[in-house]
Amino acid sequence: QTQEVNVNVGEKFKLEFKHDNPLKSTKLSWEIQNTDLLAYDEESGVFTAKAGGSTEIWLNTTRRGWKIQRCFVKIGDGSDENPTIIKDFDSLENIASDGHYILISDIDLQGKEWKPLCTTGAFAGELNGNGHTIKNLTITANAELVNAGLFGEISYTGYVHDLKLDTVNISGNITNVGAVAGTNKGLIEKVSVTNANLSSLRELSTAYVGGVAGVSYAYAESTDAALNYNMFGRIDRCEVTSAELFAKGSAKIGG
């Protein structure tokens, strides 16, 4: 049914086929090209991803003149070479505070209440949006919340890039508000935000509202003046369009 499968280590899947050759003498069989990465159970017809990497599954036949059918399989394990695959709401909300992640499709959150990622520990990994869009992100904080956005906080080693956010609604008793993160200490690069309503109802001089991040801290890797250009806490080549930002009282607001 498909020529490409994207899964993560430990996930299971099936492949199905149909053909127009009804002869009983025709036999079909699966052949995994790298059995270190994939396992197959003939009884259940289930494939299981064992390790990160790329391989192929071939559908072989005893029938002459029949071309081998190939299915390409990409398996994520959270490494730089094989980032964990993000393809739906569930996999997105399970992003941990470290590791490498990549979106392989657009994700519509459908206005469900979103819990910012990494609120207890800042995000120190990489999220590659791969040019895809996360849509209808909604946060309504009745109780006090320090950081609100797709992420709560991005660490000094955190990297979020090549991502689109469309229709972001965040409001409530929040200290730091931004579409991507409440607080950024890492690098947010090539991210676009469209149709955003971002607001903090906290009357604090230490409350911040920004289009991409509420607050972004500069951090130098070295105290050597010659190396101070190597900074983190950076927002680079991002854009925000059709956005409305609101800060109450003495809170600070910026684009």
PDB file of C-alpha atoms in Angstrom:
ATOM      1  CA  GLN A   1       0.000   0.000   0.000  1.00  0.00           C
ATOM      2  CA  THR A   2       2.974   2.308   0.336  1.00  0.00           C
ATOM      3  CA  GLN A   3       6.502   2.771  -0.916  1.00  0.00           C
ATOM      4  CA  GLU A   4       7.755   4.522   2.215  1.00  0.00           C
ATOM      5  CA  VAL A   5       7.428   3.865   5.934  1.00  0.00           C
ATOM      6  CA  ASN A   6       8.678   6.213   8.681  1.00  0.00           C
ATOM      7  CA  VAL A   7       8.804   4.737  12.190  1.00  0.00           C
ATOM      8  CA  ASN A   8      10.816   4.966  15.399  1.00  0.00           C
ATOM      9  CA  VAL A   9      12.690   2.212  17.208  1.00  0.00           C
ATOM     10  CA  GLY A  10      10.247  -0.159  18.895  1.00  0.00           C
ATOM     11  CA  GLU A  11       7.294   0.679  16.653  1.00  0.00           C
ATOM     12  CA  LYS A  12       5.457  -2.020  14.690  1.00  0.00           C
ATOM     13  CA  PHE A  13       3.739  -1.941  11.307  1.00  0.00           C
ATOM     14  CA  LYS A  14       2.243  -4.133   8.591  1.00  0.00           C
ATOM     15  CA  LEU A  15       2.488  -4.024   4.820  1.00  0.00           C
ATOM     16  CA  GLU A  16      -0.269  -5.244   2.545  1.00  0.00           C
ATOM     17  CA  PHE A  17      -0.357  -6.059  -1.147  1.00  0.00           C
ATOM     18  CA  LYS A  18      -2.706  -7.363  -3.797  1.00  0.00           C
ATOM     19  CA  HIS A  19      -2.005  -8.681  -7.270  1.00  0.00           C
ATOM     20  CA  ASP A  20      -3.954  -9.751 -10.318  1.00  0.00           C
ATOM     21  CA  ASN A  21      -2.259 -13.142 -10.739  1.00  0.00           C
ATOM     22  CA  PRO A  22      -4.543 -15.756  -9.148  1.00  0.00           C
ATOM     23  CA  LEU A  23      -2.353 -18.782  -9.926  1.00  0.00           C
ATOM     24  CA  LYS A  24      -1.770 -20.908  -6.843  1.00  0.00           C
ATOM     25  CA  SER A  25       1.772 -21.559  -7.999  1.00  0.00           C
ATOM     26  CA  THR A  26       2.647 -17.884  -7.508  1.00  0.00           C
ATOM     27  CA  LYS A  27       4.389 -17.371  -4.172  1.00  0.00           C
ATOM     28  CA  LEU A  28       5.151 -14.018  -2.617  1.00  0.00           C
ATOM     29  CA  SER A  29       7.564 -13.281   0.237  1.00  0.00           C
ATOM     30  CA  TRP A  30       9.027 -10.323   2.110  1.00  0.00           C
ATOM     31  CA  GLU A  31      12.795  -9.818   2.150  1.00  0.00           C
ATOM     32  CA  ILE A  32      14.347  -7.336   4.590  1.00  0.00           C
ATOM     33  CA  GLN A  33      17.601  -5.925   3.242  1.00  0.00           C
ATOM     34  CA  ASN A  34      19.063  -5.194   6.692  1.00  0.00           C
ATOM     35  CA  THR A  35      17.819  -7.519   9.415  1.00  0.00           C
ATOM     36  CA  ASP A  36      19.838  -5.599  12.029  1.00  0.00           C
ATOM     37  CA  LEU A  37      17.291  -2.790  11.670  1.00  0.00           C
ATOM     38  CA  LEU A  38      14.039  -4.684  11.138  1.00  0.00           C
ATOM     39  CA  ALA A  39      12.469  -7.920  12.340  1.00  0.00           C
ATOM     40  CA  TYR A  40       9.525  -9.739  10.750  1.00  0.00           C
ATOM     41  CA  ASP A  41       7.118 -12.201  12.346  1.00  0.00           C
ATOM     42  CA  GLU A  42       5.595 -14.421   9.653  1.00  0.00           C
ATOM     43  CA  GLU A  43       2.751 -15.635  11.847  1.00  0.00           C
ATOM     44  CA  SER A  44       1.402 -12.171  12.655  1.00  0.00           C
ATOM     45  CA  GLY A  45       2.756 -10.406   9.557  1.00  0.00           C
ATOM     46  CA  VAL A  46       4.197  -7.651  11.743  1.00  0.00           C
ATOM     47  CA  PHE A  47       7.459  -5.775  11.171  1.00  0.00           C
ATOM     48  CA  THR A  48       9.270  -4.336  14.230  1.00  0.00           C
ATOM     49  CA  ALA A  49      11.853  -1.540  14.094  1.00  0.00           C
ATOM     50  CA  LYS A  50      14.961  -2.666  15.996  1.00  0.00           C
ATOM     51  CA  ALA A  51      17.530   0.083  15.391  1.00  0.00           C
ATOM     52  CA  GLY A  52      17.870   3.469  13.722  1.00  0.00           C
ATOM     53  CA  GLY A  53      18.799   3.763  10.061  1.00  0.00           C
ATOM     54  CA  SER A  54      17.461   3.224   6.546  1.00  0.00           C
ATOM     55  CA  THR A  55      16.706  -0.024   4.764  1.00  0.00           C
ATOM     56  CA  GLU A  56      14.351  -1.569   2.209  1.00  0.00           C
ATOM     57  CA  ILE A  57      11.747  -4.317   2.255  1.00  0.00           C
ATOM     58  CA  TRP A  58      11.404  -6.213  -1.004  1.00  0.00           C
ATOM     59  CA  LEU A  59       8.348  -8.151  -2.109  1.00  0.00           C
ATOM     60  CA  ASN A  60       9.727 -11.109  -4.036  1.00  0.00           C
ATOM     61  CA  THR A  61       7.864 -13.598  -6.214  1.00  0.00           C
ATOM     62  CA  THR A  62       8.489 -16.917  -7.926  1.00  0.00           C
ATOM     63  CA  ARG A  63       6.644 -15.657 -11.000  1.00  0.00           C
ATOM     64  CA  ARG A  64       8.869 -14.836 -13.972  1.00  0.00           C
ATOM     65  CA  GLY A  65       8.846 -11.342 -15.404  1.00  0.00           C
ATOM     66  CA  TRP A  66       7.418  -9.826 -12.209  1.00  0.00           C
ATOM     67  CA  LYS A  67       9.391  -6.811 -11.006  1.00  0.00           C
ATOM     68  CA  ILE A  68      10.519  -6.745  -7.371  1.00  0.00           C
ATOM     69  CA  GLN A  69       8.487  -4.202  -5.386  1.00  0.00           C
ATOM     70  CA  ARG A  70      10.447  -2.084  -2.903  1.00  0.00           C
ATOM     71  CA  CYS A  71       9.335  -0.310   0.258  1.00  0.00           C
ATOM     72  CA  PHE A  72      11.784   2.186   1.757  1.00  0.00           C
ATOM     73  CA  VAL A  73      11.932   2.279   5.562  1.00  0.00           C
ATOM     74  CA  LYS A  74      13.365   5.100   7.681  1.00  0.00           C
ATOM     75  CA  ILE A  75      13.792   4.365  11.401  1.00  0.00           C
ATOM     76  CA  GLY A  76      14.396   7.109  13.960  1.00  0.00           C
ATOM     77  CA  ASP A  77      16.320   6.561  17.190  1.00  0.00           C
ATOM     78  CA  GLY A  78      16.835  10.129  18.418  1.00  0.00           C
ATOM     79  CA  SER A  79      20.385  10.452  17.137  1.00  0.00           C
ATOM     80  CA  ASP A  80      21.715  13.213  14.916  1.00  0.00           C
ATOM     81  CA  GLU A  81      21.886  10.796  11.967  1.00  0.00           C
ATOM     82  CA  ASN A  82      18.451   9.255  12.609  1.00  0.00           C
ATOM     83  CA  PRO A  83      16.276  11.773  14.443  1.00  0.00           C
ATOM     84  CA  THR A  84      13.066  10.654  16.126  1.00  0.00           C
ATOM     85  CA  ILE A  85      10.189  10.976  13.650  1.00  0.00           C
ATOM     86  CA  ILE A  86       7.340  13.330  14.547  1.00  0.00           C
ATOM     87  CA  LYS A  87       4.200  12.808  12.475  1.00  0.00           C
ATOM     88  CA  ASP A  88       1.126  13.441  14.682  1.00  0.00           C
ATOM     89  CA  PHE A  89      -0.185  14.988  17.908  1.00  0.00           C
ATOM     90  CA  ASP A  90       0.905  12.086  20.091  1.00  0.00           C
ATOM     91  CA  SER A  91       4.495  11.976  18.876  1.00  0.00           C
ATOM     92  CA  LEU A  92       4.775  15.776  19.116  1.00  0.00           C
ATOM     93  CA  GLU A  93       3.626  15.965  22.733  1.00  0.00           C
ATOM     94  CA  ASN A  94       6.076  13.177  23.661  1.00  0.00           C
ATOM     95  CA  ILE A  95       9.157  15.210  22.708  1.00  0.00           C
ATOM     96  CA  ALA A  96      11.601  14.952  25.619  1.00  0.00           C
ATOM     97  CA  SER A  97      14.135  17.500  26.835  1.00  0.00           C
ATOM     98  CA  ASP A  98      16.968  16.045  24.743  1.00  0.00           C
ATOM     99  CA  GLY A  99      17.572  14.146  21.504  1.00  0.00           C
ATOM    100  CA  HIS A 100      17.033  15.000  17.838  1.00  0.00           C
ATOM    101  CA  TYR A 101      13.558  15.205  16.267  1.00  0.00           C
ATOM    102  CA  ILE A 102      12.207  15.814  12.751  1.00  0.00           C
ATOM    103  CA  LEU A 103       8.698  16.550  11.448  1.00  0.00           C
ATOM    104  CA  ILE A 104       7.676  14.538   8.391  1.00  0.00           C
ATOM    105  CA  SER A 105       4.177  15.997   7.990  1.00  0.00           C
ATOM    106  CA  ASP A 106       2.020  18.983   8.923  1.00  0.00           C
ATOM    107  CA  ILE A 107       0.281  18.618  12.291  1.00  0.00           C
ATOM    108  CA  ASP A 108      -3.072  20.187  13.152  1.00  0.00           C
ATOM    109  CA  LEU A 109      -3.514  20.411  16.936  1.00  0.00           C
ATOM    110  CA  GLN A 110      -7.186  21.313  16.316  1.00  0.00           C
ATOM    111  CA  GLY A 111      -7.283  23.845  19.137  1.00  0.00           C
ATOM    112  CA  LYS A 112      -6.833  21.219  21.855  1.00  0.00           C
ATOM    113  CA  GLU A 113      -5.337  22.633  25.032  1.00  0.00           C
ATOM    114  CA  TRP A 114      -1.582  22.365  24.543  1.00  0.00           C
ATOM    115  CA  LYS A 115       0.845  21.746  27.390  1.00  0.00           C
ATOM    116  CA  PRO A 116       4.124  23.508  26.554  1.00  0.00           C
ATOM    117  CA  LEU A 117       6.965  21.076  25.913  1.00  0.00           C
ATOM    118  CA  CYS A 118       9.793  20.939  28.451  1.00  0.00           C
ATOM    119  CA  THR A 119       8.301  23.020  31.264  1.00  0.00           C
ATOM    120  CA  THR A 120      10.160  21.113  34.003  1.00  0.00           C
ATOM    121  CA  GLY A 121      13.462  20.838  32.109  1.00  0.00           C
ATOM    122  CA  ALA A 122      14.517  23.103  29.249  1.00  0.00           C
ATOM    123  CA  PHE A 123      14.722  21.637  25.742  1.00  0.00           C
ATOM    124  CA  ALA A 124      18.383  20.868  25.042  1.00  0.00           C
ATOM    125  CA  GLY A 125      17.940  18.927  21.787  1.00  0.00           C
ATOM    126  CA  GLU A 126      17.060  19.718  18.176  1.00  0.00           C
ATOM    127  CA  LEU A 127      13.674  20.024  16.491  1.00  0.00           C
ATOM    128  CA  ASN A 128      13.905  20.178  12.700  1.00  0.00           C
ATOM    129  CA  GLY A 129      10.557  21.339  11.372  1.00  0.00           C
ATOM    130  CA  ASN A 130      11.637  20.183   7.917  1.00  0.00           C
ATOM    131  CA  GLY A 131       9.493  22.942   6.369  1.00  0.00           C
ATOM    132  CA  HIS A 132       6.268  21.610   7.909  1.00  0.00           C
ATOM    133  CA  THR A 133       3.509  23.457   9.760  1.00  0.00           C
ATOM    134  CA  ILE A 134       2.098  23.052  13.262  1.00  0.00           C
ATOM    135  CA  LYS A 135      -1.384  24.579  13.249  1.00  0.00           C
ATOM    136  CA  ASN A 136      -3.977  25.659  15.819  1.00  0.00           C
ATOM    137  CA  LEU A 137      -1.772  25.721  18.932  1.00  0.00           C
ATOM    138  CA  THR A 138      -3.869  26.856  21.906  1.00  0.00           C
ATOM    139  CA  ILE A 139      -2.868  27.542  25.523  1.00  0.00           C
ATOM    140  CA  THR A 140      -5.246  29.038  28.090  1.00  0.00           C
ATOM    141  CA  ALA A 141      -3.543  29.340  31.471  1.00  0.00           C
ATOM    142  CA  ASN A 142      -5.904  29.888  34.378  1.00  0.00           C
ATOM    143  CA  ALA A 143      -3.330  28.873  36.966  1.00  0.00           C
ATOM    144  CA  GLU A 144       0.053  30.609  37.105  1.00  0.00           C
ATOM    145  CA  LEU A 145       2.432  29.471  34.346  1.00  0.00           C
ATOM    146  CA  VAL A 146       6.017  30.694  33.946  1.00  0.00           C
ATOM    147  CA  ASN A 147       6.696  29.880  30.268  1.00  0.00           C
ATOM    148  CA  ALA A 148       4.224  29.268  27.444  1.00  0.00           C
ATOM    149  CA  GLY A 149       4.705  28.490  23.759  1.00  0.00           C
ATOM    150  CA  LEU A 150       5.249  25.360  21.707  1.00  0.00           C
ATOM    151  CA  PHE A 151       8.111  24.894  24.196  1.00  0.00           C
ATOM    152  CA  GLY A 152       8.229  26.179  27.728  1.00  0.00           C
ATOM    153  CA  GLU A 153      11.964  26.854  27.687  1.00  0.00           C
ATOM    154  CA  ILE A 154      14.773  26.184  25.199  1.00  0.00           C
ATOM    155  CA  SER A 155      18.184  25.527  26.747  1.00  0.00           C
ATOM    156  CA  TYR A 156      21.579  26.909  25.685  1.00  0.00           C
ATOM    157  CA  THR A 157      22.109  23.801  23.530  1.00  0.00           C
ATOM    158  CA  GLY A 158      18.537  23.760  22.186  1.00  0.00           C
ATOM    159  CA  TYR A 159      17.962  24.270  18.461  1.00  0.00           C
ATOM    160  CA  VAL A 160      14.571  24.752  16.744  1.00  0.00           C
ATOM    161  CA  HIS A 161      14.570  25.464  13.021  1.00  0.00           C
ATOM    162  CA  ASP A 162      12.797  25.305   9.635  1.00  0.00           C
ATOM    163  CA  LEU A 163       9.347  25.297  11.229  1.00  0.00           C
ATOM    164  CA  LYS A 164       6.038  27.059  10.530  1.00  0.00           C
ATOM    165  CA  LEU A 165       3.455  27.886  13.192  1.00  0.00           C
ATOM    166  CA  ASP A 166       0.005  28.883  11.961  1.00  0.00           C
ATOM    167  CA  THR A 167      -2.848  30.118  14.198  1.00  0.00           C
ATOM    168  CA  VAL A 168      -1.341  30.353  17.682  1.00  0.00           C
ATOM    169  CA  ASN A 169      -3.548  31.462  20.588  1.00  0.00           C
ATOM    170  CA  ILE A 170      -1.869  31.831  23.991  1.00  0.00           C
ATOM    171  CA  SER A 171      -3.313  33.764  26.907  1.00  0.00           C
ATOM    172  CA  GLY A 172      -3.652  33.715  30.677  1.00  0.00           C
ATOM    173  CA  ASN A 173      -1.717  34.065  33.886  1.00  0.00           C
ATOM    174  CA  ILE A 174       1.663  33.584  32.177  1.00  0.00           C
ATOM    175  CA  THR A 175       5.004  35.260  32.873  1.00  0.00           C
ATOM    176  CA  ASN A 176       6.760  34.661  29.519  1.00  0.00           C
ATOM    177  CA  VAL A 177       4.777  34.208  26.282  1.00  0.00           C
ATOM    178  CA  GLY A 178       6.103  33.412  22.787  1.00  0.00           C
ATOM    179  CA  ALA A 179       4.797  31.301  19.916  1.00  0.00           C
ATOM    180  CA  VAL A 180       7.911  29.097  19.852  1.00  0.00           C
ATOM    181  CA  ALA A 181       8.976  29.378  23.501  1.00  0.00           C
ATOM    182  CA  GLY A 182       8.332  31.381  26.630  1.00  0.00           C
ATOM    183  CA  THR A 183      12.082  31.538  27.287  1.00  0.00           C
ATOM    184  CA  ASN A 184      14.840  30.984  24.737  1.00  0.00           C
ATOM    185  CA  LYS A 185      18.500  30.452  25.642  1.00  0.00           C
ATOM    186  CA  GLY A 186      19.376  28.488  22.509  1.00  0.00           C
ATOM    187  CA  LEU A 187      18.916  29.095  18.782  1.00  0.00           C
ATOM    188  CA  ILE A 188      15.595  29.573  16.986  1.00  0.00           C
ATOM    189  CA  GLU A 189      16.273  29.773  13.272  1.00  0.00           C
ATOM    190  CA  LYS A 190      14.173  30.064  10.110  1.00  0.00           C
ATOM    191  CA  VAL A 191      10.810  29.837  11.885  1.00  0.00           C
ATOM    192  CA  SER A 192       7.681  31.646  10.708  1.00  0.00           C
ATOM    193  CA  VAL A 193       4.661  32.490  12.858  1.00  0.00           C
ATOM    194  CA  THR A 194       1.343  33.458  11.241  1.00  0.00           C
ATOM    195  CA  ASN A 195      -2.032  34.440  12.737  1.00  0.00           C
ATOM    196  CA  ALA A 196      -1.013  34.694  16.379  1.00  0.00           C
ATOM    197  CA  ASN A 197      -2.758  36.114  19.449  1.00  0.00           C
ATOM    198  CA  LEU A 198      -0.293  36.182  22.333  1.00  0.00           C
ATOM    199  CA  SER A 199      -1.010  37.776  25.706  1.00  0.00           C
ATOM    200  CA  SER A 200       0.093  37.839  29.320  1.00  0.00           C
ATOM    201  CA  LEU A 201      -2.428  38.888  31.963  1.00  0.00           C
ATOM    202  CA  ARG A 202       0.214  39.115  34.689  1.00  0.00           C
ATOM    203  CA  GLU A 203       0.817  42.632  35.992  1.00  0.00           C
ATOM    204  CA  LEU A 204       4.538  42.146  36.527  1.00  0.00           C
ATOM    205  CA  SER A 205       7.538  44.142  35.331  1.00  0.00           C
ATOM    206  CA  THR A 206       9.237  40.761  34.826  1.00  0.00           C
ATOM    207  CA  ALA A 207       6.561  39.465  32.436  1.00  0.00           C
ATOM    208  CA  TYR A 208       7.445  39.367  28.728  1.00  0.00           C
ATOM    209  CA  VAL A 209       5.484  38.833  25.489  1.00  0.00           C
ATOM    210  CA  GLY A 210       7.222  38.355  22.115  1.00  0.00           C
ATOM    211  CA  GLY A 211       6.249  37.013  18.724  1.00  0.00           C
ATOM    212  CA  VAL A 212       8.810  34.198  18.609  1.00  0.00           C
ATOM    213  CA  ALA A 213       9.964  34.052  22.254  1.00  0.00           C
ATOM    214  CA  GLY A 214       8.866  35.968  25.323  1.00  0.00           C
ATOM    215  CA  VAL A 215      12.429  36.485  26.504  1.00  0.00           C
ATOM    216  CA  SER A 216      15.741  35.488  24.908  1.00  0.00           C
ATOM    217  CA  TYR A 217      18.923  35.355  26.990  1.00  0.00           C
ATOM    218  CA  ALA A 218      22.301  36.017  25.378  1.00  0.00           C
ATOM    219  CA  TYR A 219      24.981  33.533  26.353  1.00  0.00           C
ATOM    220  CA  ALA A 220      28.585  33.449  25.138  1.00  0.00           C
ATOM    221  CA  GLU A 221      30.431  30.132  24.846  1.00  0.00           C
ATOM    222  CA  SER A 222      33.659  31.767  25.963  1.00  0.00           C
ATOM    223  CA  THR A 223      34.813  34.794  27.964  1.00  0.00           C
ATOM    224  CA  ASP A 224      37.504  35.361  25.354  1.00  0.00           C
ATOM    225  CA  ALA A 225      36.600  38.601  23.564  1.00  0.00           C
ATOM    226  CA  ALA A 226      37.707  37.111  20.250  1.00  0.00           C
ATOM    227  CA  LEU A 227      35.083  34.364  20.578  1.00  0.00           C
ATOM    228  CA  ASN A 228      32.173  36.404  21.871  1.00  0.00           C
ATOM    229  CA  TYR A 229      30.495  36.336  18.466  1.00  0.00           C
ATOM    230  CA  ASN A 230      29.602  32.695  19.116  1.00  0.00           C
ATOM    231  CA  MET A 231      26.425  33.522  20.982  1.00  0.00           C
ATOM    232  CA  PHE A 232      23.345  31.569  21.944  1.00  0.00           C
ATOM    233  CA  GLY A 233      20.006  32.924  23.017  1.00  0.00           C
ATOM    234  CA  ARG A 234      19.548  33.938  19.387  1.00  0.00           C
ATOM    235  CA  ILE A 235      16.568  34.389  17.065  1.00  0.00           C
ATOM    236  CA  ASP A 236      17.775  34.261  13.469  1.00  0.00           C
ATOM    237  CA  ARG A 237      15.914  34.649  10.156  1.00  0.00           C
ATOM    238  CA  CYS A 238      12.457  34.345  11.692  1.00  0.00           C
ATOM    239  CA  GLU A 239       9.302  36.240  10.797  1.00  0.00           C
ATOM    240  CA  VAL A 240       5.973  36.980  12.451  1.00  0.00           C
ATOM    241  CA  THR A 241       2.964  38.101  10.390  1.00  0.00           C
ATOM    242  CA  SER A 242      -0.657  38.890  11.297  1.00  0.00           C
ATOM    243  CA  ALA A 243       0.005  38.841  15.029  1.00  0.00           C
ATOM    244  CA  GLU A 244      -1.610  40.611  17.976  1.00  0.00           C
ATOM    245  CA  LEU A 245       0.402  40.876  21.191  1.00  0.00           C
ATOM    246  CA  PHE A 246      -0.887  42.073  24.558  1.00  0.00           C
ATOM    247  CA  ALA A 247       0.883  42.724  27.851  1.00  0.00           C
ATOM    248  CA  LYS A 248      -0.832  43.978  30.991  1.00  0.00           C
ATOM    249  CA  GLY A 249       0.383  46.748  33.266  1.00  0.00           C
ATOM    250  CA  SER A 250       4.179  47.096  33.403  1.00  0.00           C
ATOM    251  CA  ALA A 251       4.891  43.844  31.513  1.00  0.00           C
ATOM    252  CA  LYS A 252       7.238  44.169  28.515  1.00  0.00           C
ATOM    253  CA  ILE A 253       6.255  43.517  24.927  1.00  0.00           C
ATOM    254  CA  GLY A 254       8.194  43.277  21.652  1.00  0.00           C
ATOM    255  CA  GLY A 255       8.277  41.798  18.169  1.00  0.00           C
TER     256      GLY A 255
END
